[in-house]
XYZ file of C-alpha atoms in Angstrom:
323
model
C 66.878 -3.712 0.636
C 68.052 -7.181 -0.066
C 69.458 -7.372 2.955
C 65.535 -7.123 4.647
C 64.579 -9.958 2.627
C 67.308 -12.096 4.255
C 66.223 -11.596 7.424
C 62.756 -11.984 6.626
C 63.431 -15.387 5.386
C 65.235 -16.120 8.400
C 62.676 -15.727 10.921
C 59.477 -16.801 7.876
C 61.406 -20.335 8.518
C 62.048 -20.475 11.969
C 58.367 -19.688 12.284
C 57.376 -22.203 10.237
C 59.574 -24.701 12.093
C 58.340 -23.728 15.661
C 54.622 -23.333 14.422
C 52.224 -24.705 17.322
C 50.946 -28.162 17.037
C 49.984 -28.019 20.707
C 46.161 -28.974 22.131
C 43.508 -27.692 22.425
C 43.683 -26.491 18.861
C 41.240 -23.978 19.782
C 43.697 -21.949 21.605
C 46.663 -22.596 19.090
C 45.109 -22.197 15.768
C 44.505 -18.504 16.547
C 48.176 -18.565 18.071
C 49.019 -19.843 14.440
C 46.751 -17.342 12.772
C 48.674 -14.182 13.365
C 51.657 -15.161 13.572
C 50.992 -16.527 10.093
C 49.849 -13.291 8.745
C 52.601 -11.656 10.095
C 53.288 -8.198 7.833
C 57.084 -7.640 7.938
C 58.297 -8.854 11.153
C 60.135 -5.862 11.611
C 60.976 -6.935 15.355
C 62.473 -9.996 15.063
C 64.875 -8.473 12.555
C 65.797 -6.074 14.342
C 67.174 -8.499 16.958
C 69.012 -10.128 14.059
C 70.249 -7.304 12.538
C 72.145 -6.247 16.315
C 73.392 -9.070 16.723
C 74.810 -9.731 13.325
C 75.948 -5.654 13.726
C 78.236 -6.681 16.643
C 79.451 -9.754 15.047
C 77.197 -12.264 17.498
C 75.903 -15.795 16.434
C 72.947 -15.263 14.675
C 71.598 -18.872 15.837
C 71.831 -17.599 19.302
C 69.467 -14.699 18.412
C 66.680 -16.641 16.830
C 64.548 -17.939 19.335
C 64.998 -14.579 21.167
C 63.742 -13.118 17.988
C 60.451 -15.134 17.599
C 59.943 -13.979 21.454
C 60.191 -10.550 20.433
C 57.462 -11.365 17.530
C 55.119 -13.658 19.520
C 54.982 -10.961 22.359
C 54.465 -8.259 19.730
C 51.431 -10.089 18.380
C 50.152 -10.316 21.566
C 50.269 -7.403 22.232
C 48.068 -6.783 19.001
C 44.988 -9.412 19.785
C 44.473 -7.403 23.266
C 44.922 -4.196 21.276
C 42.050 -5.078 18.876
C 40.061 -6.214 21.312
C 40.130 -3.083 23.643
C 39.775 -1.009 20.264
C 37.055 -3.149 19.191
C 39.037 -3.725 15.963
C 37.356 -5.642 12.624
C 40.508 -5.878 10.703
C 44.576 -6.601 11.270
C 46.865 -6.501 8.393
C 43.538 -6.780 6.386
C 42.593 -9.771 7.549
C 39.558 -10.132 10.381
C 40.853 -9.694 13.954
C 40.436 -12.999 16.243
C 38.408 -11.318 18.510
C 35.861 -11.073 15.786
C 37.099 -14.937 14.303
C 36.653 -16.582 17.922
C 34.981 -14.394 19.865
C 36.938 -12.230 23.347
C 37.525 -15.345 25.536
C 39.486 -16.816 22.849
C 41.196 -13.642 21.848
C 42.916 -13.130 25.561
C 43.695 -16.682 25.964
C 45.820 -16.973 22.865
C 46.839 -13.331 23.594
C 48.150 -15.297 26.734
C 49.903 -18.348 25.323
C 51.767 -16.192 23.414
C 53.249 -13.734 25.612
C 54.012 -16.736 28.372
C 55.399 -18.829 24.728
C 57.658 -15.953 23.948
C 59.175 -16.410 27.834
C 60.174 -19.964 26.802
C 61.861 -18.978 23.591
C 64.736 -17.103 25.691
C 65.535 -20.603 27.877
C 68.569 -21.419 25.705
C 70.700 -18.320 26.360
C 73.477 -18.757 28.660
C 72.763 -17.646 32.486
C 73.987 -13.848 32.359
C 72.724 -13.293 28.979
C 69.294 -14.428 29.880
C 69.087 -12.548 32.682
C 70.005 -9.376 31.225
C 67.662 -10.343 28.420
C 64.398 -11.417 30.224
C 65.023 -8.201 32.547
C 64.781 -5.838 29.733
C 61.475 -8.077 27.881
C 59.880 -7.639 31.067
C 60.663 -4.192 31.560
C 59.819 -3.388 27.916
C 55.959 -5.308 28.524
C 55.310 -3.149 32.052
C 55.945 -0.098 30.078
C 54.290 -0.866 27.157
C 51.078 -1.673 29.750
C 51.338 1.913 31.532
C 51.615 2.909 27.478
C 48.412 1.078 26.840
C 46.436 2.646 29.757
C 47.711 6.184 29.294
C 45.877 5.583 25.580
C 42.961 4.544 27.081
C 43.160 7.584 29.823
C 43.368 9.716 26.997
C 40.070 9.051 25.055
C 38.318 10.532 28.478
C 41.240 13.010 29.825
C 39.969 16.529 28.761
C 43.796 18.046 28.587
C 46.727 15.784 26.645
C 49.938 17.509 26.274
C 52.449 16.841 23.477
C 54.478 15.666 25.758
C 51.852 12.922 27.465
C 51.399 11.985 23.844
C 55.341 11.264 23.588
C 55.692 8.878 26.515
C 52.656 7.018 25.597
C 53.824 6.409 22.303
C 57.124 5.846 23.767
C 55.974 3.421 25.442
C 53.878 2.081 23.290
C 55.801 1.399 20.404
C 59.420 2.696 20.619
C 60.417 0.298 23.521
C 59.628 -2.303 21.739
C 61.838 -1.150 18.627
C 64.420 -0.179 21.124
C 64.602 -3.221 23.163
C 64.086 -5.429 20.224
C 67.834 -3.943 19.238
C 69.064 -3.780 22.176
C 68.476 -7.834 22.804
C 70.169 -8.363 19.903
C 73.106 -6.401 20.843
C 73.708 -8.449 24.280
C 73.081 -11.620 22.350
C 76.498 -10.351 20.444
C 78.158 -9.390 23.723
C 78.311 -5.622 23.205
C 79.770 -3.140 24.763
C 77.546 -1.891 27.122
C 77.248 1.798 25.801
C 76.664 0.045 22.349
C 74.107 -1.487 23.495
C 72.777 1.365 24.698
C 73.136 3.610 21.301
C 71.584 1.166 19.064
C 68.275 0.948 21.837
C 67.888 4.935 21.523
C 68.395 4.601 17.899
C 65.462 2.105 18.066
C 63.224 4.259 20.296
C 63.370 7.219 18.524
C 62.707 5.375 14.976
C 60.211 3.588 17.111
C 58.281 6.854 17.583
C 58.605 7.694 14.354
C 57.297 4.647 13.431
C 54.103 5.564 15.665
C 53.612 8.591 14.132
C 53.568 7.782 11.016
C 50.839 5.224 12.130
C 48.755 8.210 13.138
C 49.535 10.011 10.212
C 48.572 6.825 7.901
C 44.913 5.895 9.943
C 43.601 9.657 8.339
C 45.639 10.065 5.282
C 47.145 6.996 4.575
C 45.308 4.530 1.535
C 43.104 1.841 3.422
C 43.556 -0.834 1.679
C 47.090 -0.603 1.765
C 47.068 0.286 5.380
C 45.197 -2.895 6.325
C 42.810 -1.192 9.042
C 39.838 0.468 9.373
C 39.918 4.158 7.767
C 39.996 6.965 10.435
C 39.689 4.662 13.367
C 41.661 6.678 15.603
C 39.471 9.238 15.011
C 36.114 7.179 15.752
C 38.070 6.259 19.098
C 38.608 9.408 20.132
C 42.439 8.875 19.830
C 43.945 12.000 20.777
C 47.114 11.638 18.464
C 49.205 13.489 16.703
C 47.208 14.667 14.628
C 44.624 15.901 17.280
C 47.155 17.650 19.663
C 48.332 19.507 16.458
C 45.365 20.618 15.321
C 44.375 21.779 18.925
C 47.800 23.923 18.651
C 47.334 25.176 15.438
C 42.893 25.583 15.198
C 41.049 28.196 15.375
C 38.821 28.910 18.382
C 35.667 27.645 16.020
C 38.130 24.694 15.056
C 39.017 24.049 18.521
C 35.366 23.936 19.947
C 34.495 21.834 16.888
C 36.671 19.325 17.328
C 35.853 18.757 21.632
C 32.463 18.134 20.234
C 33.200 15.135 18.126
C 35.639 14.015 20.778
C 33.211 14.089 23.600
C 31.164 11.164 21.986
C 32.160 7.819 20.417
C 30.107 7.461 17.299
C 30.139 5.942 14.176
C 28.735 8.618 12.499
C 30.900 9.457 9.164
C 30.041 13.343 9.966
C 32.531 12.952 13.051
C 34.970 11.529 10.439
C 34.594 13.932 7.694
C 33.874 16.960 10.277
C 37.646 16.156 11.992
C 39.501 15.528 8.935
C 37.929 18.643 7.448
C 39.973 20.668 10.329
C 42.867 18.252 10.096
C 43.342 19.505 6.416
C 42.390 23.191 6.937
C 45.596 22.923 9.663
C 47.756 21.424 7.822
C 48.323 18.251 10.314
C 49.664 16.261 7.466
C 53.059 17.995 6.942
C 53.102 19.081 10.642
C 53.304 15.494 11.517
C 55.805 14.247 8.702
C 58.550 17.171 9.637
C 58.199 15.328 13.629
C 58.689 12.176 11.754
C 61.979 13.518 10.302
C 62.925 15.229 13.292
C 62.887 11.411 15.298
C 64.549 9.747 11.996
C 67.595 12.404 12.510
C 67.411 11.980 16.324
C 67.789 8.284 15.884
C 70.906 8.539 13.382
C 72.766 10.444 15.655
C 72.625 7.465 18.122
C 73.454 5.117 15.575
C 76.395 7.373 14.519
C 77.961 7.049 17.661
C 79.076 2.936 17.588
C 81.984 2.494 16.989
C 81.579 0.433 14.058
C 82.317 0.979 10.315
C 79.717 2.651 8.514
C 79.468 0.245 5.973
C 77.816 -2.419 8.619
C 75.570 0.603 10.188
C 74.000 1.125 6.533
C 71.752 -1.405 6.770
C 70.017 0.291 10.030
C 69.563 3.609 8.471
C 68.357 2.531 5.111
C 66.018 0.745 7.213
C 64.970 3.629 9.098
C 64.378 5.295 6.083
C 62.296 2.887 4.670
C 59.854 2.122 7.412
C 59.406 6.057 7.399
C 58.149 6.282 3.644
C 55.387 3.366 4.085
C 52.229 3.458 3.018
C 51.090 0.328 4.792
């Protein structure tokens, strides 16, 4: 995975170069925070690794990319402080740094900094682009709310839980490829292959998130053990177990999901029934089902396969983490 580090490297230095020495510092330093403590970046590569796919300027694509990663992150200080979140990438959440007022207002900057970061791009090209990175935050908003709706909504399908996450986190994947792509001026269905290569992975991704708040390793997983689960998350692992429970099971678990509690005997009560129905490899063979769904899409640019390897090794790779 040298190739990952590359890119890493890439956007670790143009973040360091466009870090924000802006007043008033209490607004920017939390800006600065988490963007500093910014796990893998996977986003902003992916832009890169489009447009370098389709044989684009890389230098075009950087700014773009740091959009993609300043919107991303904040997307994450609004998503801790709905969740009421302690911990990000195992580090304490701003919310709980700088207090709620703080946390939306550099939420803010960044999402109106990551507009700017697009400004360079010639007229069509930045047209096309801000259309989709608009488009892409709307629908991860409706993704947001249908989460929330969820914690109260008595009935989630599997199929409600799809678009959420959809939303949620594979349009962000998807368009984060996609941007890239029209940065290297590709062909249009191209373009449009590598973003449902990027959604599907993208749900993947999610799931695997679900799959890693229960039976994932905590301090690894930089977040709070079984969160979803004191939320009243109805994830994968939930709507599985609901398909799959017993009637006892069943009952069981719309008791501890009728009240949000701290109490560890909700936690150890649900993952008691997540074990007894086998969740865990339930949820891992829909992982691999989105992996091969996303291949297929990636399959079909026509590009040599040498210069689409990248793309699935990284596929594969975000889809063993443990953190």
């Amino acid at each position: 995975m040298e190739f990952l580090d590359t890119y890493q490297q890439i956007v670790a230095d143009a973040i360091n170069k466009y870090t924000f020495k802006d007043k008033p510092t209490e607004l920017y330093d939390p800006m600065n925070y988490i963007i500093s403590h910014g796990g893998k970046r996977l986003r902003p590569i992916m832009v890169l690794m489009a447009c370098d796919l389709f044989g684009g300027d890389m230098k075009q694509a950087i700014k773009p990319a740091l959009a993609i990663e300043f919107f991303h992150n904040f997307t994450l200080i609004h998503d801790d402080i709905m969740d009421e979140a302690p911990l990000r990438r195992n580090k304490p959440t701003i919310h709980t740094l700088h207090g709620i007022n703080v946390g939306i207002l550099s939420g803010d900057g960044l999402m109106l900094k990551a507009y700017k970061f697009f400004e360079d791009l010639e007229p069509e090209i930045f047209k096309a682009c801000i259309r989709i990175f608009t488009h892409t935050g709307l629908l991860l908003c409706e993704g947001q709310q249908y989460d929330i709706n969820f914690e109260t909504q008595e009935n989630v399908t599997f199929d409600d839980y799809i678009r959420m996450i959809t939303y949620k986190t594979g349009v962000l994947s998807a368009s984060s490829f996609e941007i890239g792509a029209l940065i290297a001026k590709a062909q249009f269905k191209d373009a449009k292959a590598i973003f449902n290569f990027g959604k599907h992975i993208g749900i993947a991704f999610q799931i695997m998130d679900d799959y890693l708040d229960v039976f994932g390793d905590q301090a690894q997983f930089g977040k709070k053990h079984a969160g979803d689960i004191y939320e009243n998350k109805k994830t994968v692992l939930y709507l599985l177990a609901k398909e799959h429970g017993t009637e006892e099971e069943k009952k069981e678990l719309d008791y501890w999901y009728s009240k949000k509690t701290d109490n560890i005997d909700k936690v150890y009560g649900v993952e008691k029934i997540f074990r007894r129905t086998k969740v865990d490899e339930k949820a891992l063979r829909l992982i691999e089902k989105h992996n091969e769904i996303g291949q297929s899409y990636l399959s079909k640019i026509d590009i040599a396969e040498d210069k689409k390897k990248p793309f699935a090794e990284l596929a594969n790779y975000l889809l063993r983490r443990e953190s």
